[in-house]
Structures are given as structure tokens and as C-alpha cells.
């Protein structure tokens, strides 16, 4: 397929503000892509060159981008950087500065090959090689294509298309309607590879997609938890008379894949973090008594001398590229496994939680550094409360209650009532914090001149693939946080309202941000609001808003689509009324 066809579709996607139109445009495009390129087209649409978990991550960095554009344009990198500061986007810079008309007809596969080569270049001389490869590609491209090649290379596609929109488009292109998204979504949840889903759908049809199952060394999208307003609600909601109440750890979620001696560890964002946790990889290798297994669990920093858990921030000090083993020695991690997703060739996703847990206990030899999550099994609220209190005393965050019903399957990627968390109350009225996405900001005045006065925060609505605003937040920031705000948000800054962001014109901010940065926010109450668009009711012209929002911390490990959903905000609002 010609890259020109793709670039002109990207241009049309950028010009539309309607999600349905986006789906229609994408569906038309996808229907015409040959089988060997459809996976690539899907990655490109999402601004990637491979599945999110793969090592083939581009994001070449500003310096390389500037050097490559300079080489192709016959100018110097400083002029390119100056233009980038003015235009805010290397795509626009490349279009403006490179004068050559570009003649070589580029193919989608060809562009992908070169970008993959750039991503894979390493070792001595690789920096120059990246610059040369990209410069040659840019020189060969037409001005319109340069915009998207530069953005892909910089890891900043900015089309505003999310995973779910793309799945809707695939369903519309090959299954007749976006209502057919669920089987595609399921295949995506177990494989975390939208390109593979698209390719399989194109070549083998729905049957092929339905056969996509768990694969070693490919991450499964994690199952998430629901929340309730009162502890007594847990048993009403969870759908089984008996529940397991597990310790809730405040560490980093890790999915461990063991394949003989080969171990891969994935983070909650599905990136390969094996190199960050050599100690956990070793414990999994030694203590999981199975040829092949996939475990879900949490890495925590545990102090064996005092018998207490150390804070999340301590563990995050291990997020580094260099001196990994040294720091691992200073801050040893313990792996608390809470699920078994695969064992010796068989997927366990559709086995009940009690069965998965029993097998987990059989295969995992426990010691100080690896063990199944501690838990109790109970059928009454007092039991839950007592265990919860003992967890808090031991410095844990709270508990996660899990259904023991026959259908308590592992629902990859889903946030349903079979897992319910209960944490120490943060605020009266609301039993939990919200994780919201920053989509805008107002300029700071007076003491805040030079930074932002407040940021506009949104919840995610996965049904419509939209970010809907919930509050403007200006408090809770330390002076350091405040001064750092412009830097933190710089890469997300865009010059107009992003397509997937729904904002009431009355709340239109001074600056816009592509939905990227997630913050944890504490509030007092959810109320109806004529301004905020979360759960917007067009007839009553009202949405839901969070009152007295305060900044708690950045949630860099979360992607925007993992933010609190609009449905969760609505559920919190309803429960608050009941209480
Ligand atoms: P929170 O902000 O409450 O930590 P979150 O927003 O990161 O949660 P949730 O789905 O709301 O994500 O909470 C579940 C998280 O809790 C999981 O992603 C996992 O990392 C962590 N966790 C800790 N202990 C457990 C456990 N025993 N079972 C399941 N998840 C657990």
C-alpha cells in the first residue's frame, strides 16, 4: 500500500472532530489494506511501530529528530530546533523546512522497515546511523508524508485515535458494524497486540480472532478492581456468598511469564521491565515449580528486619537504566503473587478464582522474596473489616476482595465487580481518590506567573473513547510541583482542543493538552455540574464534577485510558447519594 494513501487519511482524521466520522474514515482505510500491511497500519494509527509491549520503541528524541530534518533540509540543527520551539511539532517543522519535492513513491511496509531499523540501531555509530536513515526517508517523502514520518519517529502521532476507536473501526470494516467489537476487544485483551488482531481478522476472519489466546512472553492486559462507598456493599456487589479478602500492596504490578528458565516481567503498562527486577526474575525462575506459567502479582519493597512494607516511592527508586543490580541489593523487592493465568500450555483465564488460587499455591514455593498474597476467606462484613484493619496496621494500603463464584474468571482488561478494593478512607463522602487525565490549563497569575494556575482534569469514557472533564484543580501542589508543571506538561501541549477531549465551552482553558498525563486527585464530593462534561446529559445540560479537588501525586505508570472512568464517577455519585 502506498504511504501516500495513509498520509491523506491521517490528514482527514486530523480534520474531523467527530468520533463516528473517525471510525468511518478508518474503516474505509482498513478495508483496503493488504493483509501483510494491516498490522503496520494499525500501529501507525496509534503512533507506534509495533505492539506497545515490544522493544521496538521509537521516540528518537529531539536531538536526533532535529539533526535528521536539518540534514534533509540542508540547514543546521539549531535552526530546526528554533522552528520546533515556534511550531511545537517536528511534523510541521519537517514540512516547512525541507524544500525538495520528494519523488520516490514510499510504501507503508518500506516506511515501517526504515523506522524499525532506526529503532533497532544500537552500539557505536548508531546515533549517526539513525540520523542518516531518517534524513533519507524524509528527503524521499512528499511534504504531506514528512509530517507523519517525523511524528512517528518522534513518538508523537497526535491523531487522537485510541485503541477502542481503532477496534470499532476494525469491527465496522470486517464484521459489518462497530457493535461487533467485543470479540476483537477480547482478543486484544489477551494478546495486547492490536496489529495481530487486525491481521488475523483480515486473513482468518472472526474464527481466527476467537482462537487468539494466551501466549508466553506476550502480556495479558491486567484485570482491574471496582470500588464501593461502604464496606458492607462489598458482599452485596461481588456476586458470591463467600469472598476471598487479599492484602492490597502498594507496589508495582508485575505479570511474570516463566518459560523454562526464561522469565519475562511486564509492568501494568505492559512494558518489559525484566531488567529492572533481576531479583524477581530469579525468584520466579527458582520458585515456580512448573515448566511454563504466567503469574499476576505485585512487586513490593519489604523490610525483613522490621517486618514492614516500605512506601511505593522507595520501590520506584529502582526505575532506572544503570546500576540496577546495585540498587536491587539496597532495595530488595518481594513478589506477592495473587493470580495464575496460565500453566503448562493451558490458559487459566476461564477457570474460577478458587481453582486458580489453589493451583497457584501448589506451584509456588514460598520464601521471604516470593509468595502468594496473604488472604482470608469469609462470608461476613465483620470478617472483611477485621482483616482490613490488620492490613492497615501492618502498613498496607487496604484489601482487595475477590469473588469465589463459579464464574469468577480472570477478565483481562476489565474492571468489574468480581474484584473490589477497599482502602483507608481519604475523604469524607468519597472512599477513594480519582486518577484523572490533564487536558488543559489556565495561565498562572501573581505568585503563579510563569507556571499554570490550575489544570483541567478529565475522566475517561471508554464507550465513547472520550475524555470528559470533571474538575479544574489548583490546590494540593507543593511549590516544587508547581514550578515543575510546565516541564511535565510540555510534551503534551497542543494548539487546539484534542478530538477525544470533551469540554464545555464555558470551561475552555487557556492551554490544551493531548490526554497523556495522569494525576491522582482527592476530592470531597461529586456533584452535578452545568460546566463539566463527565456523564454529560444533553437534555438536562448537566455533567458530574469533583468538588475541592486536591493534587495527590503523578501516576506516570498509568496510561490515559487507565484513568478513572466516567462510569466509575457516576457510580461514586449514586453511592454517595445512597449513603
Ligand atoms: P490504586 O490507585 O487503588 O492503587 P489503581 O488505580 O492503580 O489502584 P486499581 O485497579 O484501581 O488500580 O487497583 C488495583 C491495583 O492494586 C492493581 O493494579 C494492583 O497493582 C494492586 N494490587 C495490590 N494488591 C492486589 C491484590 N491482592 N489483588 C489485586 N490487585 C492488587
Coordinates of C-alpha atoms and ligand atoms in Angstrom, one line a residue:
X1 CA 0.0 0.0 0.0
X2 CA 1.2 3.5 -0.8
X3 CA 2.2 5.5 2.2
X4 CA 0.6 8.5 0.4
X5 CA -2.9 6.8 0.9
X6 CA -2.2 6.5 4.6
X7 CA -1.0 10.1 4.9
X8 CA -4.0 11.5 3.2
X9 CA -6.3 9.5 5.5
X10 CA -4.3 10.9 8.5
X11 CA -4.9 14.4 7.2
X12 CA -8.6 13.7 7.1
X13 CA -8.6 12.2 10.6
X14 CA -6.9 15.3 11.9
X15 CA -9.5 17.5 10.4
X16 CA -12.5 15.7 11.9
X17 CA -13.9 16.4 15.3
X18 CA -16.5 13.6 15.2
X19 CA -15.6 10.2 16.6
X20 CA -18.1 8.4 14.3
X21 CA -16.5 10.1 11.3
X22 CA -13.1 8.9 12.6
X23 CA -14.4 5.4 12.8
X24 CA -15.9 5.6 9.3
X25 CA -12.7 7.0 7.8
X26 CA -10.6 4.4 9.5
X27 CA -12.9 1.6 8.5
X28 CA -12.8 2.6 4.9
X29 CA -9.0 2.8 5.0
X30 CA -8.6 -0.6 6.8
X31 CA -10.9 -2.4 4.4
X32 CA -8.5 -1.6 1.6
X33 CA -5.2 -2.6 3.3
X34 CA -3.5 -5.8 2.1
X35 CA -3.0 -8.5 4.8
X36 CA 0.7 -8.0 5.2
X37 CA 0.4 -4.3 5.9
X38 CA -2.8 -4.1 8.0
X39 CA -0.9 -4.7 11.3
X40 CA 1.5 -1.9 10.5
X41 CA -1.3 0.5 9.6
X42 CA -2.9 -0.1 13.0
X43 CA 0.4 0.5 14.8
X44 CA 1.0 3.7 12.7
X45 CA -2.5 5.0 13.5
X46 CA -1.7 4.7 17.2
X47 CA 1.7 6.3 16.7
X48 CA 3.7 3.1 17.2
X49 CA 5.7 0.8 15.0
X50 CA 4.9 -2.4 16.9
X51 CA 2.7 -3.7 19.8
X52 CA 3.1 -1.5 22.9
X53 CA 5.0 -4.2 24.8
X54 CA 7.6 -4.8 22.2
X55 CA 11.1 -3.4 22.4
X56 CA 10.7 -1.6 19.1
X57 CA 10.0 1.7 20.7
X58 CA 10.9 4.7 18.5
X59 CA 10.7 8.1 20.3
X60 CA 14.1 9.0 18.9
X61 CA 14.5 12.2 20.9
X62 CA 14.5 15.8 20.0
X63 CA 18.2 16.0 19.1
X64 CA 18.1 13.1 16.5
X65 CA 14.9 14.5 15.0
X66 CA 16.4 17.9 14.6
X67 CA 19.6 16.6 13.2
X68 CA 17.8 14.4 10.6
X69 CA 15.5 17.2 9.5
X70 CA 18.5 19.6 9.2
X71 CA 20.3 17.1 7.1
X72 CA 17.4 16.6 4.8
X73 CA 16.7 20.3 4.6
X74 CA 20.4 21.3 4.1
X75 CA 20.3 23.5 7.2
X76 CA 21.7 23.4 10.7
X77 CA 20.1 21.6 13.7
X78 CA 19.9 24.9 15.7
X79 CA 17.5 26.4 13.0
X80 CA 15.4 23.2 13.2
X81 CA 15.2 23.4 17.0
X82 CA 14.2 27.1 16.8
X83 CA 11.4 26.2 14.3
X84 CA 10.3 23.4 16.6
X85 CA 10.0 25.8 19.5
X86 CA 7.9 28.1 17.4
X87 CA 5.7 25.4 15.8
X88 CA 5.7 22.9 18.7
X89 CA 5.8 19.9 16.4
X90 CA 8.6 18.2 14.4
X91 CA 6.0 17.2 11.8
X92 CA 5.2 20.8 10.9
X93 CA 8.9 21.7 11.1
X94 CA 9.8 19.0 8.5
X95 CA 7.0 20.1 6.2
X96 CA 8.1 23.7 6.3
X97 CA 11.9 23.4 6.1
X98 CA 12.5 20.6 3.7
X99 CA 12.2 22.1 0.3
X100 CA 12.8 19.1 -2.0
X101 CA 9.6 17.9 -3.6
X102 CA 10.2 14.3 -2.8
X103 CA 9.7 11.9 -5.6
X104 CA 10.2 8.3 -4.5
X105 CA 6.9 6.6 -4.0
X106 CA 7.0 5.2 -0.5
X107 CA 5.1 2.2 0.6
X108 CA 3.7 1.6 4.1
X109 CA 5.9 -1.5 4.5
X110 CA 9.0 0.4 3.3
X111 CA 8.5 3.2 5.8
X112 CA 8.0 0.7 8.5
X113 CA 11.2 -1.1 7.6
X114 CA 13.2 2.0 7.9
X115 CA 11.6 3.2 11.1
X116 CA 12.2 -0.3 12.6
X117 CA 15.8 -0.1 11.5
X118 CA 16.1 3.3 13.2
X119 CA 14.5 1.9 16.4
X120 CA 16.8 -1.1 16.4
X121 CA 20.1 0.7 15.7
X122 CA 22.4 0.4 18.7
X123 CA 26.1 0.5 19.6
X124 CA 28.9 2.7 18.3
X125 CA 27.9 5.0 15.4
X126 CA 24.2 4.2 15.9
X127 CA 23.3 7.9 16.6
X128 CA 24.6 8.9 13.2
X129 CA 23.0 6.0 11.5
X130 CA 19.6 6.9 12.9
X131 CA 20.0 10.5 11.6
X132 CA 21.1 9.3 8.2
X133 CA 18.3 6.8 7.8
X134 CA 15.6 9.3 8.9
X135 CA 17.0 12.1 6.7
X136 CA 17.0 9.9 3.7
X137 CA 13.4 8.8 4.4
X138 CA 12.3 12.4 4.8
X139 CA 14.0 13.5 1.7
X140 CA 12.2 10.9 -0.3
X141 CA 8.8 11.7 1.1
X142 CA 6.4 14.3 -0.1
X143 CA 5.7 17.3 2.2
X144 CA 2.5 15.8 3.5
X145 CA 4.1 12.5 4.3
X146 CA 7.0 14.2 6.0
X147 CA 4.7 15.5 8.7
X148 CA 3.6 12.0 9.7
X149 CA 7.0 10.3 9.3
X150 CA 8.5 12.9 11.6
X151 CA 5.8 12.5 14.1
X152 CA 6.1 8.7 14.1
X153 CA 9.8 9.0 14.6
X154 CA 9.4 11.4 17.5
X155 CA 6.7 9.1 19.1
X156 CA 4.1 11.9 18.9
X157 CA 1.5 11.0 16.4
X158 CA -1.3 13.2 17.7
X159 CA -4.2 11.8 15.6
X160 CA -6.3 11.4 18.7
X161 CA -7.3 7.8 17.9
X162 CA -7.5 5.5 20.9
X163 CA -7.3 1.7 21.0
X164 CA -11.1 1.3 21.3
X165 CA -11.8 3.6 18.3
X166 CA -9.5 1.5 16.2
X167 CA -11.2 -1.7 17.3
X168 CA -14.5 -0.1 16.5
X169 CA -13.2 0.7 13.0
X170 CA -11.9 -2.9 12.5
X171 CA -15.3 -4.3 13.5
X172 CA -17.0 -1.9 11.1
X173 CA -14.6 -2.7 8.3
X174 CA -14.7 -6.5 8.6
X175 CA -17.7 -7.5 10.7
X176 CA -20.2 -5.0 9.4
X177 CA -20.7 -2.9 12.5
X178 CA -18.9 -1.5 15.4
X179 CA -21.4 -3.4 17.6
X180 CA -19.2 -6.4 16.8
X181 CA -16.3 -5.0 18.8
X182 CA -16.4 -7.4 21.8
X183 CA -14.7 -10.5 20.3
X184 CA -12.0 -8.2 18.9
X185 CA -11.6 -6.5 22.3
X186 CA -11.3 -9.9 24.0
X187 CA -8.5 -10.9 21.6
X188 CA -6.8 -7.6 22.2
X189 CA -7.0 -8.0 25.9
X190 CA -5.3 -11.4 25.9
X191 CA -2.7 -10.6 23.3
X192 CA -2.2 -6.8 23.9
X193 CA -1.4 -6.6 20.2
X194 CA -3.8 -4.8 18.0
X195 CA -1.8 -5.4 14.9
X196 CA -2.0 -9.1 15.4
X197 CA -5.8 -8.9 16.0
X198 CA -6.2 -6.9 12.8
X199 CA -4.0 -9.2 10.7
X200 CA -5.8 -12.3 12.0
X201 CA -9.2 -10.7 11.3
X202 CA -8.2 -9.8 7.8
X203 CA -6.7 -13.2 6.9
X204 CA -8.7 -15.7 9.0
X205 CA -11.9 -13.8 9.9
X206 CA -13.7 -14.0 13.2
X207 CA -12.9 -17.6 13.8
X208 CA -9.2 -16.8 13.7
X209 CA -9.6 -13.9 16.1
X210 CA -11.6 -16.1 18.5
X211 CA -8.7 -18.6 18.6
X212 CA -6.3 -15.9 19.8
X213 CA -5.3 -17.0 23.3
X214 CA -2.7 -16.5 25.9
X215 CA 0.9 -16.7 24.7
X216 CA 4.1 -16.8 26.8
X217 CA 6.2 -13.6 26.7
X218 CA 3.2 -11.6 25.4
X219 CA 1.5 -9.7 28.2
X220 CA -2.2 -10.1 29.0
X221 CA -4.0 -6.8 29.8
X222 CA -4.5 -6.8 33.6
X223 CA -7.8 -7.3 35.4
X224 CA -8.7 -4.2 37.4
X225 CA -10.7 -3.5 40.6
X226 CA -14.0 -1.8 41.3
X227 CA -14.7 0.3 44.4
X228 CA -17.7 0.8 46.7
X229 CA -18.7 3.5 49.1
X230 CA -19.3 1.3 52.2
X231 CA -17.6 -1.8 53.2
X232 CA -20.9 -3.6 53.7
X233 CA -21.6 -3.1 50.0
X234 CA -18.8 -5.5 49.0
X235 CA -20.8 -8.6 49.8
X236 CA -23.9 -7.2 48.0
X237 CA -22.0 -6.4 44.9
X238 CA -19.5 -9.2 44.5
X239 CA -21.9 -11.9 43.5
X240 CA -20.7 -14.8 45.7
X241 CA -21.7 -15.6 49.3
X242 CA -18.0 -16.3 50.1
X243 CA -15.3 -13.9 49.3
X244 CA -11.5 -14.0 49.5
X245 CA -10.0 -10.9 51.1
X246 CA -6.4 -10.3 50.0
X247 CA -3.8 -7.9 51.2
X248 CA -3.6 -4.9 48.9
X249 CA 0.0 -4.0 48.2
X250 CA 1.1 -0.5 47.2
X251 CA 3.9 -1.5 44.8
X252 CA 4.2 -2.1 41.1
X253 CA 2.0 -4.6 39.3
X254 CA 4.1 -7.3 37.6
X255 CA 3.0 -10.0 35.3
X256 CA 5.6 -12.8 35.4
X257 CA 6.0 -15.2 32.4
X258 CA 8.1 -18.3 33.1
X259 CA 9.1 -20.4 30.1
X260 CA 11.6 -22.9 31.4
X261 CA 14.5 -20.7 32.6
X262 CA 13.4 -17.9 30.5
X263 CA 11.5 -15.2 32.5
X264 CA 9.9 -12.0 31.3
X265 CA 8.3 -9.5 33.6
X266 CA 5.7 -7.0 32.4
X267 CA 4.5 -3.8 34.1
X268 CA 1.0 -2.6 34.3
X269 CA 1.5 -0.6 31.1
X270 CA 2.7 -3.9 29.6
X271 CA 6.3 -2.8 29.1
X272 CA 9.0 -5.3 29.6
X273 CA 10.6 -4.5 33.0
X274 CA 12.6 -7.7 33.4
X275 CA 15.9 -5.7 33.5
X276 CA 14.6 -3.6 36.4
X277 CA 13.8 -6.6 38.6
X278 CA 16.6 -9.2 38.2
X279 CA 15.9 -10.4 41.7
X280 CA 12.2 -11.1 41.0
X281 CA 13.1 -12.8 37.7
X282 CA 15.4 -15.1 39.7
X283 CA 12.9 -15.9 42.3
X284 CA 10.3 -16.7 39.7
X285 CA 12.8 -19.0 37.9
X286 CA 13.7 -20.8 41.1
X287 CA 10.4 -20.9 43.0
X288 CA 7.7 -21.5 40.3
X289 CA 7.6 -25.3 40.0
X290 CA 6.3 -25.6 36.5
X291 CA 7.8 -25.7 33.0
X292 CA 5.6 -22.8 31.9
X293 CA 3.4 -20.4 33.9
X294 CA 2.1 -16.8 34.0
X295 CA 1.6 -15.2 37.3
X296 CA 0.0 -11.9 38.2
X297 CA 1.1 -10.1 41.3
X298 CA 2.7 -7.0 42.9
X299 CA 6.4 -6.2 43.5
X300 CA 6.8 -4.5 46.9
X301 CA 9.7 -3.3 48.9
X302 CA 9.5 -5.2 52.2
X303 CA 11.8 -4.6 55.1
X304 CA 12.6 -8.0 56.6
X305 CA 14.3 -6.5 59.6
X306 CA 11.3 -4.5 60.8
X307 CA 8.7 -6.8 59.1
X308 CA 7.0 -3.8 57.4
X309 CA 6.3 -2.7 53.8
X310 CA 8.2 0.3 52.6
X311 CA 6.4 3.0 50.6
X312 CA 5.8 2.9 46.9
X313 CA 8.3 5.7 46.3
X314 CA 11.1 3.5 47.7
X315 CA 10.4 0.9 45.1
X316 CA 10.2 3.5 42.3
X317 CA 13.8 4.3 43.0
X318 CA 14.5 1.1 41.2
X319 CA 13.2 2.5 37.9
X320 CA 16.5 3.2 36.3
X321 CA 18.7 2.2 33.5
X322 CA 22.0 2.0 35.2
X323 CA 23.3 0.4 38.4
X324 CA 20.2 -1.8 38.5
X325 CA 21.8 -4.7 40.4
X326 CA 23.4 -2.4 43.0
X327 CA 20.1 -0.6 43.7
X328 CA 18.3 -4.0 43.7
X329 CA 20.7 -5.0 46.5
X330 CA 19.9 -1.9 48.5
X331 CA 16.1 -2.1 48.0
X332 CA 15.3 -5.8 47.5
X333 CA 11.8 -6.5 46.1
X334 CA 9.4 -9.1 47.2
X335 CA 6.9 -10.6 44.8
X336 CA 3.4 -11.2 46.1
X337 CA 1.6 -13.3 43.5
X338 CA -2.2 -13.1 43.5
X339 CA -3.1 -15.0 40.4
X340 CA -2.2 -17.7 38.0
X341 CA -3.2 -17.0 34.3
X342 CA -1.5 -19.9 32.5
X343 CA 0.1 -23.2 33.4
X344 CA 2.0 -25.7 31.3
X345 CA 0.3 -25.0 28.0
X346 CA -3.2 -24.2 29.3
X347 CA -4.9 -20.8 29.7
X348 CA -6.4 -20.4 33.2
X349 CA -8.3 -17.3 32.3
X350 CA -11.6 -19.2 32.3
X351 CA -11.1 -21.1 35.5
X352 CA -12.7 -19.8 38.7
X353 CA -10.6 -17.8 41.1
X354 CA -10.7 -20.6 43.8
X355 CA -9.2 -23.0 41.2
X356 CA -6.6 -20.6 40.0
X357 CA -5.6 -19.8 43.6
X358 CA -5.3 -23.4 44.6
X359 CA -3.1 -24.2 41.7
X360 CA -1.0 -21.1 42.4
X361 CA -0.4 -22.3 45.9
X362 CA 0.7 -25.7 44.6
X363 CA 3.2 -24.4 42.0
X364 CA 4.7 -21.6 44.1
X365 CA 7.3 -22.5 46.7
X366 CA 7.2 -19.6 49.2
X367 CA 10.0 -17.9 50.8
X368 CA 10.8 -14.3 52.0
X369 CA 11.1 -13.0 48.5
X370 CA 8.2 -14.7 46.7
X371 CA 4.9 -16.0 48.0
X372 CA 1.1 -15.9 47.2
X373 CA -0.7 -12.8 48.5
X374 CA -1.9 -13.4 52.1
X375 CA -5.6 -13.5 52.5
X376 CA -8.6 -14.8 54.4
X377 CA -11.9 -16.3 53.1
X378 CA -15.0 -15.1 54.7
X379 CA -18.7 -14.7 54.3
X380 CA -19.4 -11.7 56.5
X381 CA -18.6 -8.0 56.6
X382 CA -17.1 -8.2 60.1
X383 CA -14.5 -10.7 58.7
X384 CA -13.6 -8.3 55.9
X385 CA -13.4 -5.4 58.3
X386 CA -11.2 -7.2 60.8
X387 CA -8.7 -8.3 58.1
X388 CA -8.7 -4.9 56.6
X389 CA -7.8 -3.3 59.9
X390 CA -5.0 -5.8 60.5
X391 CA -3.7 -4.9 57.0
X392 CA -3.7 -1.2 57.8
X393 CA -1.8 -1.8 61.0
X394 CA 0.9 -3.6 59.0
X395 CA 1.3 -0.6 56.8
X396 CA -0.6 -2.0 53.8
X397 CA -3.0 0.1 51.6
X398 CA -6.1 -1.9 52.2
X399 CA -7.6 -5.1 50.8
X400 CA -8.9 -6.5 47.5
X401 CA -11.9 -8.7 47.8
X402 CA -12.4 -11.3 45.2
X403 CA -15.4 -13.3 44.2
X404 CA -15.3 -17.1 44.7
X405 CA -18.2 -17.8 42.4
X406 CA -18.0 -20.5 39.7
X407 CA -17.7 -17.8 37.0
X408 CA -15.1 -15.8 38.8
X409 CA -12.9 -15.8 35.7
X410 CA -9.9 -13.6 35.1
X411 CA -11.4 -10.8 33.0
X412 CA -8.4 -9.4 31.2
X413 CA -8.5 -5.7 30.8
X414 CA -11.8 -5.4 32.6
X415 CA -12.9 -3.5 35.7
X416 CA -15.8 -5.5 37.0
X417 CA -17.5 -6.3 40.3
X418 CA -15.6 -9.5 40.9
X419 CA -12.6 -7.6 42.3
X420 CA -13.4 -4.9 44.8
X421 CA -10.8 -2.8 46.6
X422 CA -11.3 -1.2 50.0
X423 CA -8.7 1.3 51.1
X424 CA -8.3 3.6 54.0
X425 CA -10.7 6.5 53.6
X426 CA -9.1 9.5 52.1
X427 CA -12.0 11.9 52.4
X428 CA -15.5 12.1 53.8
X429 CA -18.1 11.4 51.2
X430 CA -15.7 9.7 48.8
X431 CA -14.0 6.4 49.7
X432 CA -11.2 6.8 47.1
X433 CA -9.1 9.1 45.1
X434 CA -9.6 9.5 41.3
X435 CA -7.0 9.1 38.7
X436 CA -7.6 11.9 36.1
X437 CA -6.1 13.0 32.9
X438 CA -4.9 16.6 32.4
X439 CA -6.4 18.0 29.2
X440 CA -6.0 21.8 29.7
X441 CA -4.6 24.5 32.0
X442 CA -5.2 28.1 32.8
X443 CA -2.3 30.6 32.9
X444 CA -0.9 31.3 36.4
X445 CA -1.1 34.9 37.7
X446 CA 0.6 36.7 40.6
X447 CA 2.6 34.2 42.6
X448 CA 2.0 31.6 39.9
X449 CA 3.1 33.7 37.0
X450 CA 5.3 31.5 34.7
X451 CA 3.5 28.3 35.6
X452 CA -0.1 27.3 35.5
X453 CA -2.8 28.5 37.9
X454 CA -4.9 25.4 37.5
X455 CA -5.2 22.3 35.4
X456 CA -8.4 20.9 33.8
X457 CA -8.8 17.2 34.6
X458 CA -10.9 14.6 32.8
X459 CA -12.2 11.1 33.4
X460 CA -12.1 8.5 30.6
X461 CA -15.3 7.3 28.9
X462 CA -14.3 4.0 27.2
X463 CA -17.6 3.5 25.4
X464 CA -17.2 6.7 23.5
X465 CA -13.4 6.8 23.7
X466 CA -13.6 10.4 25.1
X467 CA -12.0 12.3 27.9
X468 CA -14.7 14.2 29.8
X469 CA -13.8 16.9 32.2
X470 CA -14.5 16.6 36.0
X471 CA -12.7 19.4 37.7
X472 CA -10.3 22.3 37.4
X473 CA -7.6 21.7 40.1
X474 CA -5.3 24.4 41.5
X475 CA -4.6 23.1 45.1
X476 CA -2.5 20.4 46.7
X477 CA 0.6 21.2 44.7
X478 CA 3.8 21.9 46.6
X479 CA 5.9 24.8 45.3
X480 CA 8.2 22.3 43.6
X481 CA 5.3 20.5 41.9
X482 CA 4.0 23.9 40.7
X483 CA 7.3 25.1 39.3
X484 CA 7.7 21.8 37.5
X485 CA 4.2 21.8 35.9
X486 CA 5.2 23.4 32.6
X487 CA 8.0 21.0 32.1
X488 CA 5.9 18.0 32.9
X489 CA 3.2 19.0 30.5
X490 CA 5.4 20.4 27.7
X491 CA 5.4 17.3 25.6
X492 CA 1.6 17.0 25.7
X493 CA 0.9 20.7 24.7
X494 CA -1.2 21.1 21.5
X495 CA -2.6 24.2 19.9
X496 CA -6.2 23.3 19.8
X497 CA -8.8 21.1 21.5
X498 CA -7.9 17.5 21.0
X499 CA -10.6 15.4 19.3
X500 CA -11.1 13.0 22.1
X501 CA -11.4 15.7 24.7
X502 CA -15.0 16.9 25.5
X503 CA -15.1 20.3 27.1
X504 CA -17.9 22.7 27.7
X505 CA -17.0 26.0 26.0
X506 CA -17.6 27.7 29.4
X507 CA -14.7 25.7 30.8
X508 CA -12.4 26.2 27.8
X509 CA -8.9 26.5 29.2
X510 CA -6.1 28.9 28.1
X511 CA -3.9 25.9 27.0
X512 CA -4.8 22.5 25.7
X513 CA -3.0 19.2 26.3
X514 CA -3.3 15.9 24.5
X515 CA -4.6 13.4 27.0
X516 CA -1.4 11.9 28.3
X517 CA -0.6 12.8 31.9
X518 CA -2.4 11.1 34.7
X519 CA -2.7 12.6 38.2
X520 CA -4.2 11.2 41.4
X521 CA -6.8 13.6 42.8
X522 CA -8.5 13.7 46.1
X523 CA -11.9 15.4 46.4
X524 CA -14.7 15.9 48.9
X525 CA -17.8 15.2 46.9
X526 CA -19.2 14.5 43.5
X527 CA -21.9 16.9 42.4
X528 CA -23.9 17.7 39.3
X529 CA -22.5 20.5 37.3
X530 CA -23.5 22.6 34.3
X531 CA -19.9 23.0 33.4
X532 CA -18.2 19.6 33.4
X533 CA -18.8 17.1 30.8
X534 CA -18.3 13.8 32.6
X535 CA -21.5 11.7 32.0
X536 CA -23.0 14.7 30.2
X537 CA -26.8 14.6 30.0
X538 CA -27.7 16.7 26.9
X539 CA -31.3 17.2 28.0
X540 CA -30.6 18.4 31.5
X541 CA -27.4 20.0 30.3
X542 CA -25.5 18.7 33.3
X543 CA -22.5 16.5 33.9
X544 CA -20.7 15.5 37.1
X545 CA -17.9 17.3 38.9
X546 CA -15.5 16.7 41.7
X547 CA -15.6 19.4 44.4
X548 CA -12.5 20.6 46.2
X549 CA -10.0 18.6 44.1
X550 CA -6.5 18.4 45.5
X551 CA -3.4 17.1 43.8
X552 CA -2.1 13.9 45.5
X553 CA 0.6 12.7 43.1
X554 CA 1.5 11.9 39.5
X555 CA 0.5 8.5 38.2
X556 CA 3.2 8.1 35.5
X557 CA 2.7 4.3 35.4
X558 CA -0.8 4.8 34.1
X559 CA -1.8 5.4 30.6
X560 CA -4.7 7.9 30.0
X561 CA -7.1 5.0 29.1
X562 CA -6.4 3.5 32.6
X563 CA -7.7 6.6 34.3
X564 CA -10.9 6.6 36.4
X565 CA -13.8 6.1 34.0
X566 CA -16.9 8.2 33.7
X567 CA -19.0 5.2 34.7
X568 CA -17.0 5.0 37.9
X569 CA -17.5 8.6 38.7
X570 CA -21.3 8.1 38.1
X571 CA -21.3 5.1 40.4
X572 CA -19.5 7.1 43.1
X573 CA -22.1 9.8 42.7
X574 CA -25.0 7.4 43.1
X575 CA -23.5 5.6 46.1
X576 CA -22.8 8.9 47.8
X577 CA -26.5 9.8 47.4
X578 CA -27.5 6.4 48.9
X579 CA -25.2 6.9 51.9
Ligands
LIG1 P1 -5.0 2.2 43.3 O1 -4.9 3.6 42.9 O2 -6.1 1.9 44.2 O3 -3.7 1.5 43.7 P2 -5.1 1.6 40.6 O4 -6.0 2.7 40.2 O5 -3.7 1.6 40.4 O6 -5.4 1.3 42.1 P3 -6.9 -0.4 40.5 O7 -7.4 -1.3 39.5 O8 -7.9 0.6 40.9 O9 -5.6 0.3 40.0 O10 -6.4 -1.2 41.8 C1 -5.8 -2.4 41.7 C2 -4.3 -2.4 41.8 O11 -4.0 -2.8 43.1 C3 -3.7 -3.4 40.9 O12 -3.4 -2.9 39.6 C4 -2.6 -4.0 41.6 O13 -1.4 -3.3 41.1 C5 -2.8 -3.6 43.1 N1 -2.9 -4.7 44.0 C6 -2.3 -4.8 45.1 N2 -2.6 -6.0 45.8 C7 -3.5 -6.6 45.0 C8 -4.2 -7.8 45.1 N3 -4.1 -8.6 46.2 N4 -5.0 -8.2 44.1 C9 -5.2 -7.4 43.0 N5 -4.5 -6.2 42.8 C10 -3.7 -5.8 43.8

